[in-house]
PDB file of C-alpha atoms in Angstrom:
ATOM      1  CA  MET N   1      10.057 -19.826  21.530  1.00 93.00           C
ATOM      2  CA  GLN N   2       6.740 -20.410  19.910  1.00 95.00           C
ATOM      3  CA  ILE N   3       5.114 -16.755  20.133  1.00 96.00           C
ATOM      4  CA  ILE N   4       8.902 -15.237  18.852  1.00 97.00           C
ATOM      5  CA  ILE N   5       8.533 -17.480  15.764  1.00 97.00           C
ATOM      6  CA  ASN N   6       4.678 -16.235  15.329  1.00 97.00           C
ATOM      7  CA  ILE N   7       5.983 -12.361  15.899  1.00 98.00           C
ATOM      8  CA  LEU N   8       8.509 -13.286  13.089  1.00 98.00           C
ATOM      9  CA  TRP N   9       5.928 -14.765  10.791  1.00 98.00           C
ATOM     10  CA  VAL N  10       3.780 -11.551  11.286  1.00 98.00           C
ATOM     11  CA  VAL N  11       7.040  -9.748  10.231  1.00 98.00           C
ATOM     12  CA  ALA N  12       8.010 -11.497   7.447  1.00 98.00           C
ATOM     13  CA  ALA N  13       4.534 -11.361   6.378  1.00 98.00           C
ATOM     14  CA  PHE N  14       4.001  -7.885   6.739  1.00 98.00           C
ATOM     15  CA  TRP N  15       7.411  -6.660   4.734  1.00 97.00           C
ATOM     16  CA  ALA N  16       6.908  -9.448   2.216  1.00 97.00           C
ATOM     17  CA  MET N  17       3.706  -7.423   1.460  1.00 96.00           C
ATOM     18  CA  GLU N  18       5.802  -4.315   0.673  1.00 96.00           C
ATOM     19  CA  PHE N  19       7.229  -6.350  -2.205  1.00 96.00           C
ATOM     20  CA  VAL N  20       3.847  -8.214  -3.251  1.00 95.00           C
ATOM     21  CA  ALA N  21       2.178  -4.268  -3.426  1.00 94.00           C
ATOM     22  CA  TRP N  22       5.334  -2.918  -5.348  1.00 94.00           C
ATOM     23  CA  PHE N  23       4.999  -6.224  -7.951  1.00 94.00           C
ATOM     24  CA  ALA N  24       1.033  -5.757  -7.796  1.00 93.00           C
ATOM     25  CA  HIS N  25       1.154  -1.871  -8.527  1.00 93.00           C
ATOM     26  CA  LYS N  26       3.601  -1.933 -11.194  1.00 92.00           C
ATOM     27  CA  TYR N  27       2.617  -5.294 -12.994  1.00 93.00           C
ATOM     28  CA  VAL N  28      -0.658  -5.663 -12.325  1.00 93.00           C
ATOM     29  CA  MET N  29      -2.840  -2.103 -11.548  1.00 93.00           C
ATOM     30  CA  HIS N  30      -0.821  -0.497 -14.321  1.00 92.00           C
ATOM     31  CA  THR N  31      -1.049  -2.841 -16.730  1.00 94.00           C
ATOM     32  CA  PHE N  32      -4.239  -5.395 -17.556  1.00 95.00           C
ATOM     33  CA  ALA N  33      -5.966  -4.119 -14.231  1.00 94.00           C
ATOM     34  CA  TRP N  34      -5.569  -0.582 -15.345  1.00 95.00           C
ATOM     35  CA  GLU N  35      -9.260   0.193 -15.514  1.00 95.00           C
ATOM     36  CA  LEU N  36      -9.838  -0.553 -11.824  1.00 94.00           C
ATOM     37  CA  HIS N  37      -6.945   1.587 -11.141  1.00 93.00           C
ATOM     38  CA  VAL N  38      -7.269   4.455 -13.284  1.00 93.00           C
ATOM     39  CA  ASP N  39      -9.446   6.656 -11.189  1.00 92.00           C
ATOM     40  CA  HIS N  40      -6.818   7.299  -8.716  1.00 90.00           C
ATOM     41  CA  HIS N  41      -4.389   8.754 -11.235  1.00 90.00           C
ATOM     42  CA  GLN N  42      -7.268  10.513 -12.756  1.00 91.00           C
ATOM     43  CA  PRO N  43      -9.527  11.600 -10.242  1.00 85.00           C
ATOM     44  CA  THR N  44     -13.466  11.826 -10.271  1.00 89.00           C
ATOM     45  CA  GLY N  45     -14.004  13.568  -7.452  1.00 86.00           C
ATOM     46  CA  LYS N  46     -16.393  10.536  -5.914  1.00 88.00           C
ATOM     47  CA  PHE N  47     -15.251   9.443  -2.675  1.00 85.00           C
ATOM     48  CA  PHE N  48     -15.217   5.722  -3.439  1.00 90.00           C
ATOM     49  CA  GLN N  49     -12.982   4.854  -6.631  1.00 90.00           C
ATOM     50  CA  LYS N  50     -13.128   1.725  -8.633  1.00 94.00           C
ATOM     51  CA  ASN N  51      -9.357   1.687  -7.050  1.00 92.00           C
ATOM     52  CA  ASP N  52     -10.752   0.771  -3.678  1.00 93.00           C
ATOM     53  CA  TRP N  53     -11.621  -2.660  -5.176  1.00 95.00           C
ATOM     54  CA  PHE N  54      -8.119  -3.451  -4.780  1.00 93.00           C
ATOM     55  CA  ALA N  55      -8.681  -3.201  -0.655  1.00 92.00           C
ATOM     56  CA  LEU N  56     -10.986  -6.024  -1.065  1.00 93.00           C
ATOM     57  CA  ILE N  57      -8.968  -7.756  -3.610  1.00 94.00           C
ATOM     58  CA  PHE N  58      -5.686  -8.126  -1.420  1.00 91.00           C
ATOM     59  CA  ALA N  59      -7.855  -8.839   1.883  1.00 96.00           C
ATOM     60  CA  ILE N  60      -8.625 -12.214   0.308  1.00 97.00           C
ATOM     61  CA  PRO N  61      -5.311 -13.618   1.141  1.00 97.00           C
ATOM     62  CA  SER N  62      -5.295 -12.042   4.500  1.00 98.00           C
ATOM     63  CA  TRP N  63      -8.541 -13.591   5.176  1.00 98.00           C
ATOM     64  CA  LEU N  64      -7.616 -16.887   3.758  1.00 98.00           C
ATOM     65  CA  ASN N  65      -4.741 -17.533   5.628  1.00 98.00           C
ATOM     66  CA  MET N  66      -6.044 -16.455   8.686  1.00 98.00           C
ATOM     67  CA  MET N  67      -9.150 -18.763   8.458  1.00 98.00           C
ATOM     68  CA  PHE N  68      -6.856 -21.706   7.507  1.00 98.00           C
ATOM     69  CA  GLY N  69      -4.820 -20.664  10.441  1.00 98.00           C
ATOM     70  CA  VAL N  70      -7.429 -20.939  13.009  1.00 98.00           C
ATOM     71  CA  MET N  71      -8.726 -24.502  11.655  1.00 98.00           C
ATOM     72  CA  ASN N  72      -5.393 -25.720  11.796  1.00 97.00           C
ATOM     73  CA  GLY N  73      -4.970 -24.549  15.291  1.00 97.00           C
ATOM     74  CA  PHE N  74      -3.740 -21.382  14.828  1.00 97.00           C
ATOM     75  CA  ASP N  75      -0.503 -22.517  12.839  1.00 97.00           C
ATOM     76  CA  PHE N  76       1.529 -20.452  10.881  1.00 98.00           C
ATOM     77  CA  ARG N  77      -1.095 -19.312   7.819  1.00 98.00           C
ATOM     78  CA  PHE N  78      -2.876 -17.347  10.720  1.00 98.00           C
ATOM     79  CA  TYR N  79       0.172 -15.057  11.468  1.00 98.00           C
ATOM     80  CA  ILE N  80       1.027 -14.637   7.839  1.00 98.00           C
ATOM     81  CA  GLY N  81      -2.703 -13.582   7.652  1.00 98.00           C
ATOM     82  CA  LEU N  82      -2.247 -11.432  10.528  1.00 98.00           C
ATOM     83  CA  GLY N  83       0.997  -9.699   8.598  1.00 98.00           C
ATOM     84  CA  ILE N  84      -1.108  -9.358   5.539  1.00 98.00           C
ATOM     85  CA  LEU N  85      -3.650  -7.421   7.565  1.00 98.00           C
ATOM     86  CA  PHE N  86      -1.409  -5.247   9.083  1.00 98.00           C
ATOM     87  CA  TYR N  87       0.207  -4.222   6.316  1.00 97.00           C
ATOM     88  CA  GLY N  88      -3.165  -3.636   4.688  1.00 96.00           C
ATOM     89  CA  ILE N  89      -4.114  -1.170   7.472  1.00 96.00           C
ATOM     90  CA  ALA N  90      -0.358   0.219   7.077  1.00 96.00           C
ATOM     91  CA  TYR N  91      -1.204   0.752   3.709  1.00 94.00           C
ATOM     92  CA  VAL N  92      -4.489   2.558   4.177  1.00 92.00           C
ATOM     93  CA  THR N  93      -3.417   4.543   6.882  1.00 92.00           C
ATOM     94  CA  VAL N  94      -0.428   5.837   5.020  1.00 92.00           C
ATOM     95  CA  HIS N  95      -1.502   5.728   1.431  1.00 91.00           C
ATOM     96  CA  GLU N  96      -5.100   7.231   2.211  1.00 87.00           C
ATOM     97  CA  VAL N  97      -4.843   9.227   5.315  1.00 88.00           C
ATOM     98  CA  ILE N  98      -1.543  10.469   5.232  1.00 89.00           C
ATOM     99  CA  ILE N  99      -0.202  11.159   1.606  1.00 88.00           C
ATOM    100  CA  HIS N 100      -3.886  11.526  -0.197  1.00 87.00           C
ATOM    101  CA  ASN N 101      -5.722  13.160   2.988  1.00 87.00           C
ATOM    102  CA  ARG N 102      -8.535  11.189   1.588  1.00 84.00           C
ATOM    103  CA  TRP N 103     -10.934  12.215   4.792  1.00 80.00           C
ATOM    104  CA  GLY N 104      -9.471  15.716   4.777  1.00 81.00           C
ATOM    105  CA  ASN N 105      -8.536  15.588   8.500  1.00 74.00           C
ATOM    106  CA  ARG N 106      -4.806  16.210   8.617  1.00 78.00           C
ATOM    107  CA  ASP N 107      -2.592  19.293   8.455  1.00 82.00           C
ATOM    108  CA  LYS N 108       0.423  19.721   5.932  1.00 84.00           C
ATOM    109  CA  ILE N 109       2.872  16.268   6.264  1.00 86.00           C
ATOM    110  CA  LYS N 110       5.604  17.667   8.870  1.00 87.00           C
ATOM    111  CA  HIS N 111       7.527  14.367   9.550  1.00 90.00           C
ATOM    112  CA  TRP N 112      10.641  13.582   7.339  1.00 92.00           C
ATOM    113  CA  TYR N 113       9.960   9.972   6.521  1.00 93.00           C
ATOM    114  CA  PHE N 114       6.145  10.543   5.782  1.00 92.00           C
ATOM    115  CA  GLN N 115       7.400  13.958   3.816  1.00 92.00           C
ATOM    116  CA  GLY N 116       9.686  11.478   1.564  1.00 92.00           C
ATOM    117  CA  LEU N 117       6.898   8.915   0.834  1.00 92.00           C
ATOM    118  CA  ALA N 118       4.872  11.437   0.079  1.00 91.00           C
ATOM    119  CA  ARG N 119       7.332  12.731  -2.291  1.00 92.00           C
ATOM    120  CA  ALA N 120       7.668   9.562  -4.142  1.00 91.00           C
ATOM    121  CA  HIS N 121       4.067   8.933  -4.313  1.00 90.00           C
ATOM    122  CA  PHE N 122       3.547  12.149  -6.211  1.00 89.00           C
ATOM    123  CA  ALA N 123       6.362  11.830  -8.306  1.00 89.00           C
ATOM    124  CA  HIS N 124       4.453   8.682  -9.278  1.00 89.00           C
ATOM    125  CA  HIS N 125       1.090  10.529  -9.321  1.00 86.00           C
ATOM    126  CA  LYS N 126       2.820  13.193 -12.218  1.00 86.00           C
ATOM    127  CA  HIS N 127       1.876  10.314 -14.905  1.00 80.00           C
ATOM    128  CA  LYS N 128      -1.729  10.263 -15.409  1.00 82.00           C
ATOM    129  CA  GLU N 129      -1.635   7.436 -17.705  1.00 83.00           C
ATOM    130  CA  LYS N 130      -0.244   3.837 -16.743  1.00 81.00           C
ATOM    131  CA  GLU N 131       2.634   4.029 -18.646  1.00 80.00           C
ATOM    132  CA  ASP N 132       5.954   6.034 -17.506  1.00 74.00           C
ATOM    133  CA  GLY N 133       5.452   5.726 -14.049  1.00 76.00           C
ATOM    134  CA  GLU N 134       8.127   5.699 -11.373  1.00 79.00           C
ATOM    135  CA  CYS N 135       8.281   4.407  -7.633  1.00 77.00           C
ATOM    136  CA  PHE N 136       5.559   1.806  -7.392  1.00 80.00           C
ATOM    137  CA  GLY N 137       6.602   1.052  -3.534  1.00 82.00           C
ATOM    138  CA  MET N 138       5.117   2.372  -0.371  1.00 88.00           C
ATOM    139  CA  LEU N 139       6.810   2.391   2.650  1.00 94.00           C
ATOM    140  CA  ILE N 140      10.384   1.498   1.280  1.00 93.00           C
ATOM    141  CA  VAL N 141      11.290   4.058  -1.375  1.00 92.00           C
ATOM    142  CA  PRO N 142      14.483   5.402  -3.074  1.00 91.00           C
ATOM    143  CA  LEU N 143      16.467   7.436  -0.856  1.00 92.00           C
ATOM    144  CA  ASN N 144      16.742  10.512  -2.970  1.00 90.00           C
ATOM    145  CA  PHE N 145      13.015  11.195  -1.989  1.00 90.00           C
ATOM    146  CA  PHE N 146      14.041  12.086   1.368  1.00 90.00           C
ATOM    147  CA  LYS N 147      16.513  14.868   0.513  1.00 86.00           C
ATOM    148  CA  ARG N 148      14.141  17.661  -1.123  1.00 65.00           C
ATOM    149  CA  PRO N 149      12.050  19.951   0.685  1.00 60.00           C
ATOM    150  CA  VAL N 150       8.628  19.192   0.445  1.00 50.00           C
ATOM    151  CA  ASN N 151       7.112  21.974  -2.165  1.00 52.00           C
ATOM    152  CA  SER N 152       3.781  19.971  -3.050  1.00 47.00           C
ATOM    153  CA  ASP N 153       0.817  20.360  -0.473  1.00 44.00           C
ATOM    154  CA  GLN N 154      -1.166  17.356  -1.579  1.00 44.00           C
TER     155      GLN N 154
END
């Protein structure tokens, strides 16, 4: 029974992170932390972006939960930290590898789900400034983005 509860902690933390990511993107990255996020919307051509600091910042709660969970006999905090870690891995994979092709090692996006995510993300990137953005989510986006054909090869 305990293993099922631990798995539920991981799954709940993973999906809670989708909301946290949406909230942080909309109310932190596009407001007072815009200076760190701006080069994601206005690329500089450099491989590393100031925006990459967010990956390290968001790794802190995962690390702290896992550390305190281990210090307390692998309690629920460890599994919450694991869920946050898995979300971070999914985010990097979807955002950096699949959508932005940051390492330049993929062809066009062919899967309908990733096409929808890419459409939503590129709709967000139409705006180069911090105002007037739309669709701040990553893995869950409005259904209308799954209905149109891909017309961007980014």
